[in-house]
Coordinates of N, CA and C and ligand atoms in Angstrom, one line a residue:
M140 N 27.4 -26.1 50.6 CA 27.4 -24.9 51.0 C 26.0 -24.2 51.3
S141 N 25.7 -23.3 52.4 CA 24.6 -22.8 52.6 C 24.7 -21.2 52.3
V142 N 23.7 -20.9 51.2 CA 23.6 -19.4 50.8 C 22.4 -18.8 51.3
S143 N 22.4 -17.6 52.3 CA 21.5 -16.9 52.7 C 21.2 -15.7 52.0
Y144 N 20.2 -15.4 51.4 CA 19.8 -14.0 50.9 C 19.2 -13.2 51.9
M145 N 19.5 -11.9 51.9 CA 18.7 -10.9 53.0 C 17.6 -10.6 52.4
T146 N 16.6 -10.8 53.6 CA 15.1 -10.3 53.2 C 14.9 -9.1 53.9
H147 N 15.6 -8.6 54.9 CA 15.0 -7.4 55.8 C 15.0 -6.2 54.8
P148 N 13.7 -5.6 55.1 CA 13.5 -4.2 54.3 C 14.5 -3.2 54.4
L149 N 15.1 -3.0 55.5 CA 16.0 -1.9 55.7 C 17.3 -2.3 54.9
I150 N 17.7 -3.6 54.6 CA 19.0 -3.9 54.0 C 18.5 -3.5 52.5
K151 N 17.4 -4.1 52.0 CA 16.8 -3.9 50.6 C 16.9 -2.3 50.3
H152 N 16.4 -1.3 51.2 CA 16.2 0.0 51.0 C 17.6 0.5 50.8
K153 N 18.5 0.1 51.7 CA 20.0 0.8 51.7 C 20.6 0.3 50.6
I154 N 20.5 -1.0 50.1 CA 21.1 -1.4 48.9 C 20.8 -0.6 47.6
T155 N 19.4 -0.2 47.5 CA 18.8 0.4 46.5 C 19.5 2.0 46.5
L156 N 19.8 2.5 47.6 CA 20.3 3.9 47.6 C 21.9 3.7 47.1
L157 N 22.5 2.6 47.6 CA 23.7 2.3 47.3 C 24.1 2.2 45.8
R158 N 23.1 1.8 45.1 CA 23.2 1.4 43.6 C 23.2 2.9 43.0
K159 N 22.6 3.7 43.3 CA 22.2 5.1 42.5 C 23.5 5.7 42.2
E160 N 23.5 6.0 40.9 CA 24.6 6.7 40.4 C 25.0 8.1 41.1
S161 N 23.9 8.8 41.6 CA 23.9 9.9 42.2 C 24.3 9.9 43.7
T162 N 24.7 8.8 44.3 CA 24.9 8.6 45.6 C 26.6 9.0 45.9
T163 N 26.5 10.0 46.7 CA 28.0 10.4 46.9 C 29.0 9.7 47.7
T164 N 30.4 9.9 47.5 CA 31.2 9.1 48.2 C 31.0 8.8 49.8
T165 N 30.7 10.2 50.4 CA 30.3 10.1 51.8 C 29.2 9.1 52.0
E166 N 28.1 9.3 51.3 CA 26.8 8.6 51.6 C 27.2 7.0 51.2
F167 N 27.9 6.9 50.1 CA 28.2 5.4 49.9 C 28.8 4.7 51.1
R168 N 30.0 5.5 51.6 CA 30.8 4.9 52.7 C 30.0 4.5 53.7
S169 N 29.1 5.3 54.0 CA 28.3 5.3 55.4 C 27.3 3.8 55.2
L170 N 26.5 3.9 53.9 CA 25.6 2.8 53.6 C 26.2 1.6 53.6
V171 N 27.6 1.4 53.0 CA 28.2 0.2 52.8 C 28.3 -0.5 54.6
E172 N 28.7 0.4 55.3 CA 29.0 0.2 56.8 C 27.7 -0.3 57.4
E173 N 26.7 0.4 57.2 CA 25.3 0.3 57.8 C 24.8 -1.2 57.2
I174 N 24.9 -1.3 56.0 CA 24.6 -2.7 55.4 C 25.4 -3.8 55.9
A175 N 26.6 -3.6 56.2 CA 27.5 -4.7 56.6 C 27.1 -5.0 58.1
M176 N 26.9 -3.8 58.8 CA 26.1 -4.3 60.2 C 24.9 -5.0 60.1
L177 N 24.0 -4.6 59.5 CA 22.8 -5.4 59.3 C 22.8 -6.6 58.8
M178 N 23.8 -6.9 57.9 CA 23.9 -8.4 57.4 C 24.6 -9.0 58.5
G179 N 25.7 -8.4 59.1 CA 26.5 -9.1 60.2 C 25.5 -9.7 61.2
Y180 N 24.6 -9.0 61.7 CA 23.6 -9.2 62.5 C 22.7 -10.5 62.2
E181 N 22.5 -10.7 61.0 CA 21.9 -12.1 60.5 C 22.9 -13.0 60.2
A182 N 24.1 -12.6 59.9 CA 25.1 -13.8 59.6 C 25.8 -14.4 61.0
L183 N 25.4 -13.6 62.1 CA 26.3 -14.0 63.2 C 25.0 -14.6 64.1
A184 N 24.0 -14.8 63.7 CA 23.0 -15.5 64.4 C 23.1 -16.7 65.1
D185 N 24.1 -17.5 64.3 CA 24.2 -18.8 64.7 C 25.6 -19.0 65.7
L186 N 26.2 -17.8 66.2 CA 27.4 -17.9 67.1 C 26.8 -18.7 68.4
E187 N 27.9 -19.5 68.7 CA 27.9 -20.5 69.8 C 27.9 -19.6 71.2
T188 N 27.0 -19.9 72.1 CA 27.3 -19.2 73.3 C 27.5 -20.3 74.5
T189 N 28.1 -20.0 75.5 CA 28.5 -20.6 76.8 C 28.0 -19.9 78.0
E190 N 27.7 -20.6 79.1 CA 27.0 -19.9 80.1 C 28.3 -19.6 81.2
I191 N 28.1 -18.5 81.8 CA 28.9 -17.9 82.6 C 28.2 -17.5 84.0
T192 N 29.1 -17.6 85.2 CA 28.2 -17.0 86.3 C 28.6 -15.5 86.6
I193 N 27.5 -14.8 86.7 CA 27.7 -13.3 87.1 C 27.0 -13.1 88.2
K194 N 27.2 -11.8 88.8 CA 26.3 -11.3 90.0 C 25.8 -10.1 89.5
T195 N 24.5 -10.1 89.5 CA 23.8 -8.7 89.5 C 23.6 -8.3 90.9
P196 N 23.2 -7.0 90.7 CA 22.9 -6.2 92.2 C 22.1 -7.1 93.2
I197 N 21.3 -8.1 92.4 CA 20.3 -8.9 93.0 C 20.8 -10.3 93.7
E198 N 21.4 -10.9 92.5 CA 21.9 -12.6 92.9 C 23.0 -12.7 91.9
E199 N 23.7 -14.1 92.3 CA 24.2 -14.8 91.4 C 23.4 -15.3 90.3
T200 N 24.0 -15.4 89.1 CA 23.2 -16.1 88.1 C 24.0 -16.6 86.9
S201 N 23.7 -17.6 86.2 CA 24.4 -18.1 85.1 C 23.7 -17.6 83.7
Q202 N 24.5 -17.0 83.0 CA 24.0 -16.2 81.7 C 24.9 -16.4 80.5
P203 N 24.4 -16.5 79.4 CA 25.2 -16.5 78.1 C 26.2 -15.5 77.7
V204 N 27.4 -15.9 77.2 CA 28.2 -15.0 76.5 C 28.8 -15.8 75.0
I205 N 29.2 -15.0 74.2 CA 29.8 -15.8 72.9 C 31.2 -16.6 73.6
Q206 N 30.9 -17.8 72.9 CA 32.0 -18.8 73.3 C 33.2 -18.6 72.3
G207 N 34.4 -19.0 72.6 CA 35.5 -19.3 71.7 C 36.4 -18.2 71.5
K208 N 37.4 -18.3 70.7 CA 38.3 -17.3 70.5 C 37.6 -16.2 69.6
K209 N 38.3 -15.1 69.8 CA 37.9 -13.6 69.2 C 37.5 -14.1 67.5
L210 N 36.4 -13.5 67.2 CA 36.1 -13.4 65.9 C 36.9 -12.9 64.8
A211 N 37.5 -13.3 63.8 CA 38.4 -12.7 62.7 C 37.4 -12.0 61.5
V212 N 37.5 -10.7 61.6 CA 37.1 -10.1 60.2 C 38.1 -10.1 59.1
V213 N 37.8 -10.4 57.8 CA 38.9 -10.5 56.9 C 38.3 -9.8 55.5
P214 N 38.7 -8.4 55.6 CA 38.2 -7.8 54.4 C 39.1 -8.2 53.0
I215 N 38.4 -8.3 52.0 CA 39.1 -8.2 50.6 C 39.5 -6.9 50.4
L216 N 40.9 -6.5 50.2 CA 41.1 -5.0 49.8 C 40.9 -4.9 48.4
R217 N 40.5 -3.7 48.0 CA 40.3 -2.7 48.9 C 38.7 -2.6 49.5
A218 N 37.7 -2.9 48.4 CA 36.4 -2.6 48.8 C 35.8 -3.2 50.2
G219 N 36.4 -4.5 50.5 CA 36.0 -4.8 51.8 C 36.3 -4.2 53.0
L220 N 37.2 -3.3 52.8 CA 37.5 -2.3 54.1 C 36.3 -1.7 54.5
G221 N 35.4 -1.4 53.5 CA 34.4 -0.3 53.8 C 33.4 -1.2 54.7
M222 N 33.3 -2.5 54.9 CA 32.4 -3.1 55.5 C 32.9 -3.5 56.9
V223 N 34.3 -3.3 57.2 CA 35.0 -3.9 58.5 C 34.2 -3.0 59.8
N224 N 34.1 -1.8 59.6 CA 33.6 -1.2 60.8 C 32.1 -1.3 61.3
G225 N 31.4 -1.8 60.2 CA 29.9 -2.4 60.6 C 30.0 -3.6 61.3
I226 N 31.0 -4.5 60.9 CA 31.0 -5.6 61.8 C 31.8 -5.5 63.2
L227 N 32.6 -4.5 63.2 CA 33.4 -4.1 64.4 C 32.3 -3.3 65.4
A228 N 31.2 -2.8 64.7 CA 30.1 -2.2 65.5 C 29.4 -3.2 66.5
L229 N 29.2 -4.2 65.9 CA 28.5 -5.5 66.7 C 29.4 -6.2 67.6
V230 N 30.6 -6.5 67.1 CA 31.8 -7.4 67.8 C 33.2 -6.6 67.8
P231 N 33.1 -5.4 68.9 CA 34.2 -4.6 69.0 C 35.7 -5.3 69.2
S232 N 35.5 -6.4 69.8 CA 36.8 -7.1 70.2 C 37.5 -8.0 69.1
A233 N 36.4 -7.9 67.8 CA 37.1 -8.9 66.6 C 38.5 -8.5 66.2
R234 N 39.3 -9.4 65.8 CA 40.7 -9.3 65.2 C 40.2 -9.1 63.7
V235 N 41.2 -8.2 63.2 CA 41.1 -7.7 61.7 C 42.2 -8.6 60.8
G236 N 42.0 -9.4 60.0 CA 42.9 -9.6 59.0 C 42.7 -8.9 57.9
H237 N 43.7 -9.0 56.8 CA 43.6 -8.3 55.5 C 43.9 -9.2 54.2
I238 N 43.2 -9.3 53.2 CA 43.8 -9.8 51.9 C 43.8 -9.1 50.7
G239 N 44.9 -8.9 50.2 CA 44.9 -7.7 49.1 C 44.7 -8.6 47.9
L240 N 43.7 -8.2 47.1 CA 43.6 -8.9 45.6 C 43.2 -7.7 44.7
Y241 N 43.5 -7.9 43.7 CA 43.0 -7.0 42.5 C 42.6 -7.8 41.4
R242 N 41.5 -7.5 40.5 CA 41.1 -8.2 39.4 C 42.0 -7.6 38.1
D243 N 42.6 -8.3 37.3 CA 43.5 -7.8 36.3 C 42.1 -7.5 35.2
P244 N 42.3 -6.2 34.7 CA 41.3 -5.5 34.0 C 40.9 -6.4 32.8
E245 N 42.0 -7.0 32.3 CA 41.8 -7.7 30.8 C 41.2 -9.0 31.1
T246 N 42.0 -9.9 32.1 CA 41.5 -11.4 32.2 C 40.4 -11.6 33.3
H247 N 40.3 -10.5 34.2 CA 39.5 -10.5 35.3 C 39.9 -11.5 36.3
M248 N 41.2 -12.0 36.3 CA 41.6 -12.9 37.2 C 42.2 -12.3 38.4
P249 N 42.0 -12.9 39.7 CA 42.6 -12.1 40.9 C 44.2 -12.3 41.0
H250 N 44.6 -11.3 41.4 CA 46.1 -11.0 41.7 C 46.2 -10.8 43.3
E251 N 47.0 -11.6 43.9 CA 47.3 -11.2 45.5 C 48.5 -10.2 45.6
Y252 N 48.2 -9.3 46.5 CA 49.4 -8.6 46.7 C 49.7 -8.1 48.2
Y253 N 48.7 -8.8 49.0 CA 48.9 -8.6 50.6 C 48.2 -9.7 51.2
C254 N 48.7 -10.2 52.2 CA 47.9 -11.0 53.2 C 48.3 -11.1 54.7
K255 N 47.7 -10.9 55.6 CA 47.8 -10.9 56.9 C 46.7 -11.3 57.6
L256 N 46.8 -12.4 58.6 CA 45.6 -12.9 59.0 C 45.9 -13.2 60.5
P257 N 45.0 -13.0 61.5 CA 45.2 -13.0 62.9 C 45.6 -14.6 63.4
D258 N 46.7 -14.5 64.2 CA 47.1 -15.7 64.7 C 46.8 -16.0 66.0
P259 N 46.4 -17.5 66.3 CA 46.2 -18.4 65.6 C 44.9 -18.2 64.7
I260 N 44.6 -18.9 63.6 CA 43.4 -18.6 62.8 C 42.6 -19.9 62.9
E261 N 43.2 -20.9 63.3 CA 42.4 -22.5 63.3 C 41.1 -22.2 64.0
Q262 N 41.1 -21.9 65.2 CA 39.8 -22.2 65.9 C 38.7 -20.9 65.8
R263 N 39.2 -19.8 65.1 CA 38.4 -18.5 64.9 C 37.3 -18.7 63.9
Q264 N 36.0 -18.1 64.5 CA 35.2 -18.0 63.6 C 35.7 -16.8 62.5
I265 N 35.6 -17.1 61.2 CA 36.2 -16.1 60.1 C 35.1 -15.3 59.4
V266 N 35.1 -14.1 59.3 CA 33.9 -13.6 58.4 C 34.7 -12.7 57.3
V267 N 34.7 -13.3 56.1 CA 35.3 -12.6 55.0 C 34.3 -11.7 54.4
V268 N 34.7 -10.4 54.1 CA 33.8 -9.3 53.7 C 34.3 -8.6 52.4
D269 N 33.5 -8.6 51.4 CA 33.7 -8.0 50.2 C 32.3 -7.4 49.5
P270 N 32.1 -6.4 49.3 CA 30.8 -5.9 48.7 C 30.4 -6.6 47.4
M271 N 31.3 -6.8 46.6 CA 31.0 -7.6 45.2 C 31.3 -8.9 45.0
L272 N 30.5 -9.8 44.8 CA 30.8 -11.2 44.2 C 30.4 -11.3 42.8
A273 N 31.6 -11.1 41.9 CA 31.1 -11.0 40.4 C 31.4 -12.3 39.8
T274 N 32.7 -12.5 39.3 CA 32.8 -13.8 38.8 C 33.0 -14.9 39.8
G275 N 33.4 -14.3 41.1 CA 33.8 -15.2 42.3 C 35.5 -15.5 42.4
G276 N 35.9 -15.0 41.3 CA 37.7 -15.4 41.2 C 38.2 -14.9 42.7
S277 N 37.9 -13.4 43.0 CA 38.6 -13.0 44.2 C 38.2 -13.8 45.5
A278 N 37.0 -14.1 45.6 CA 36.5 -14.8 46.6 C 37.0 -16.2 46.9
I279 N 37.0 -16.9 46.0 CA 37.6 -18.2 46.0 C 39.1 -18.2 46.1
A280 N 39.8 -17.3 45.6 CA 41.3 -17.1 46.0 C 41.4 -16.6 47.4
A281 N 40.5 -15.7 48.0 CA 40.7 -15.2 49.4 C 40.4 -16.6 50.1
V282 N 39.3 -17.3 50.0 CA 39.0 -18.5 50.8 C 40.1 -19.6 50.6
D283 N 40.7 -19.9 49.4 CA 41.8 -20.7 49.4 C 42.8 -20.3 50.3
F284 N 43.0 -19.1 50.3 CA 44.3 -18.5 51.1 C 43.9 -18.9 52.5
I285 N 42.7 -18.5 53.0 CA 42.5 -18.7 54.4 C 42.8 -20.1 55.0
K286 N 42.2 -21.0 54.1 CA 42.3 -22.5 54.2 C 43.6 -22.9 54.4
K287 N 44.4 -22.3 53.4 CA 46.0 -22.7 53.3 C 46.5 -22.4 54.7
H288 N 46.1 -21.1 55.3 CA 46.8 -20.9 56.6 C 46.1 -21.6 57.7
G289 N 45.1 -22.6 57.6 CA 44.6 -23.3 58.6 C 43.2 -22.8 59.0
G290 N 42.4 -21.6 58.3 CA 41.2 -21.2 58.8 C 40.0 -22.3 58.2
Q291 N 39.1 -22.5 59.2 CA 38.1 -23.7 58.9 C 36.8 -23.2 59.0
K292 N 36.3 -22.3 60.0 CA 35.1 -22.0 60.2 C 34.9 -20.6 59.3
I293 N 34.6 -20.7 58.2 CA 34.3 -19.5 57.3 C 33.0 -19.0 56.9
K294 N 32.6 -17.8 57.2 CA 31.4 -17.3 56.4 C 32.0 -16.1 55.4
F295 N 31.1 -15.9 54.5 CA 31.6 -14.9 53.3 C 30.4 -14.1 53.1
M296 N 30.6 -12.8 53.2 CA 29.5 -11.7 53.2 C 29.6 -10.8 52.0
S297 N 28.6 -10.9 51.1 CA 28.9 -9.9 50.0 C 27.4 -9.1 49.8
I298 N 27.6 -7.7 49.5 CA 26.3 -6.9 49.5 C 25.5 -7.4 48.2
I299 N 26.5 -7.4 47.1 CA 25.5 -7.5 45.7 C 26.4 -8.9 45.2
A300 N 25.8 -9.8 44.6 CA 26.3 -10.9 44.0 C 25.8 -11.2 42.6
A301 N 26.4 -11.8 41.8 CA 25.9 -12.3 40.5 C 25.8 -13.8 40.5
P302 N 24.8 -14.2 39.9 CA 24.7 -15.9 39.9 C 25.7 -16.5 39.6
E303 N 26.8 -15.9 38.5 CA 27.9 -16.7 38.3 C 28.9 -16.8 39.3
G304 N 29.0 -15.7 40.2 CA 29.9 -15.9 41.3 C 29.3 -16.8 42.5
V305 N 28.0 -16.7 42.6 CA 27.6 -17.6 43.8 C 27.8 -18.9 43.3
K306 N 27.8 -19.4 42.1 CA 27.9 -20.7 41.7 C 29.3 -21.1 41.7
A307 N 30.1 -20.1 41.1 CA 31.6 -20.4 41.3 C 32.1 -20.7 42.7
L308 N 31.8 -19.8 43.7 CA 32.1 -19.9 45.1 C 31.4 -21.2 45.8
T309 N 30.3 -21.5 45.4 CA 29.5 -22.6 45.9 C 30.3 -23.9 45.5
D310 N 30.7 -23.9 44.2 CA 31.4 -25.2 43.8 C 32.9 -25.3 44.4
A311 N 33.4 -24.4 44.4 CA 34.8 -24.3 45.0 C 35.0 -24.5 46.3
H312 N 34.0 -24.0 47.2 CA 34.1 -24.1 48.5 C 32.6 -24.4 49.1
P313 N 32.2 -25.7 49.0 CA 30.9 -26.1 49.4 C 30.8 -25.9 50.9
D314 N 31.9 -25.9 51.5 CA 31.7 -25.9 53.2 C 31.7 -24.7 53.9
I315 N 31.7 -23.6 53.1 CA 31.4 -22.3 53.7 C 30.0 -21.6 53.7
Q316 N 29.7 -20.8 54.6 CA 28.4 -20.1 54.5 C 28.5 -18.7 53.9
L317 N 27.7 -18.5 53.0 CA 27.6 -17.3 52.2 C 26.4 -16.5 52.4
Y318 N 26.5 -15.3 52.6 CA 25.5 -14.3 52.9 C 25.4 -13.2 51.7
V319 N 24.5 -13.1 51.2 CA 24.2 -12.2 50.0 C 23.1 -11.3 50.2
G320 N 23.5 -10.0 50.3 CA 22.5 -8.8 50.4 C 21.4 -8.7 49.2
C321 N 21.9 -9.1 48.0 CA 21.0 -9.0 46.9 C 21.7 -9.8 45.7
L322 N 20.9 -10.7 45.2 CA 21.3 -11.5 44.0 C 20.9 -10.7 42.8
D323 N 21.9 -10.3 41.8 CA 21.6 -9.4 40.6 C 21.5 -10.3 39.5
R324 N 21.2 -9.8 38.4 CA 20.7 -10.5 37.2 C 22.0 -11.4 36.4
C325 N 22.9 -10.6 36.3 CA 24.1 -11.3 35.5 C 25.5 -10.5 35.4
L326 N 26.3 -10.7 34.8 CA 27.5 -10.2 34.6 C 27.5 -9.6 33.2
N327 N 28.3 -8.5 32.9 CA 28.2 -8.0 31.4 C 29.7 -8.3 30.9
E328 N 29.9 -7.9 29.7 CA 31.1 -8.4 29.1 C 32.6 -7.9 29.8
N329 N 32.5 -6.8 30.7 CA 33.5 -6.4 31.5 C 33.4 -7.2 32.8
A330 N 32.7 -8.1 33.0 CA 32.6 -8.8 34.2 C 32.1 -7.9 35.4
Y331 N 31.4 -7.1 35.0 CA 30.8 -6.1 36.2 C 29.3 -6.6 36.4
I332 N 28.9 -6.4 37.7 CA 27.4 -7.0 37.9 C 26.4 -6.2 37.5
C333 N 25.3 -6.7 36.8 CA 24.1 -5.9 36.2 C 22.9 -6.2 37.0
P334 N 22.3 -5.2 37.5 CA 22.4 -3.8 37.7 C 23.6 -3.3 38.3
G335 N 23.9 -4.0 39.4 CA 25.3 -3.7 40.2 C 25.1 -2.3 40.9
L336 N 26.3 -1.8 41.1 CA 26.5 -0.3 41.6 C 27.8 0.1 40.9
G337 N 28.4 -0.6 40.1 CA 29.6 0.1 39.5 C 30.8 -0.7 40.1
D338 N 32.0 0.2 40.3 CA 33.1 -0.4 40.8 C 33.2 0.1 42.4
A339 N 32.9 -0.8 43.3 CA 32.7 -0.5 44.7 C 34.0 0.2 45.2
G340 N 35.0 -0.3 45.0 CA 36.3 0.3 45.3 C 36.3 1.7 44.9
D341 N 36.3 2.0 43.9 CA 36.3 3.5 43.4 C 35.2 4.3 43.9
R342 N 34.1 3.8 44.3 CA 33.0 4.6 44.8 C 33.2 4.7 46.5
I343 N 33.9 3.8 47.0 CA 34.2 3.8 48.4 C 35.3 4.8 48.7
F344 N 36.3 4.8 47.9 CA 37.6 5.6 48.0 C 37.5 6.9 47.3
G345 N 36.4 7.1 46.5 CA 36.4 8.3 45.5 C 37.4 8.4 44.4
T346 N 38.1 7.1 44.0 CA 39.1 7.2 43.0 C 38.4 7.0 41.7
K347 N 39.1 7.5 40.6 CA 38.4 7.6 39.2 C 37.5 8.6 38.9
Ligands
LIG966 C1 36.2 -5.8 43.2 C2 35.5 -6.2 44.5 C3 36.0 -7.7 44.5 C4 35.9 -8.1 43.0 C5 34.9 -9.1 42.6 O1 37.5 -5.7 43.6 O2 35.6 -5.7 45.6 O3 37.1 -8.1 45.2 O4 36.2 -7.1 42.3 O5 35.1 -9.6 41.5 P1 35.4 -11.1 41.2 O6 34.2 -11.8 41.8 O7 35.1 -11.3 39.7 O8 36.8 -11.5 41.5 P2 38.7 -5.1 42.5 O9 39.5 -6.2 42.0 O10 38.0 -4.1 41.7 O11 39.6 -4.5 43.4 P3 39.5 -3.2 44.4 O12 38.6 -3.4 45.6 O13 40.9 -2.8 45.0 O14 38.9 -2.0 43.5
LIG967 N1 33.9 -5.4 41.2 C1 33.2 -4.4 41.4 O1 33.6 -3.5 42.1 N2 31.9 -4.3 40.7 C2 31.4 -5.2 40.0 O2 30.4 -4.9 39.5 C3 32.3 -6.3 39.7 C4 33.4 -6.4 40.4

């Protein structure tokens, strides 16, 4: 697996704001979307292009466009939803799938409650989005599910990751490309990322 850590100062700055306890729900939502867009710009830098012939007001010319079937963005519910519009700002024609998973508060194991992917999925570039990669359980389950449905070209974007989650996802799915906004120190006894930002779903949706 290739793992890319974001180095752009704008991404770093916005992640710092995201972490702050005093950041409001409105600010948090905007920041998640902006970071997703900036990370998406980096993560999609290797999209393949093909040449098409167009006519400018001056002459006919052969120029590049993105090749292949429409991209699929797949948020892991709930928190991944906050990143979707950031990717759609870059690729407005992308299809959107959904995978519903929640972590059991006691065991921290992921439980699936919903899944709907764009059809056909096989040839598409898939970008799975979830702001938090903690134990890696949710990410692994989501990628397992996508592969079971035929998905092959998979990128995974998380804004904040724990080393434990990066290792687990790397071990389970060495063939995918992982993009991490910031690698944090560790997980605490409740499997929350430290220093992290708390519960991403609750902060995006204003619950709790
Ligand atoms: C959070 C987060 C990830 C998961 C990461 O979701 O958005 O999906 O935890 O943890 P893991 O790497 O240990 O699996 P959560 O289960 O809290 O659900 P929510 O998005 O509905 O709040
Ligand atoms: N899920 C979150 O929302 N935050 C964490 O720190 C870990 C899992």
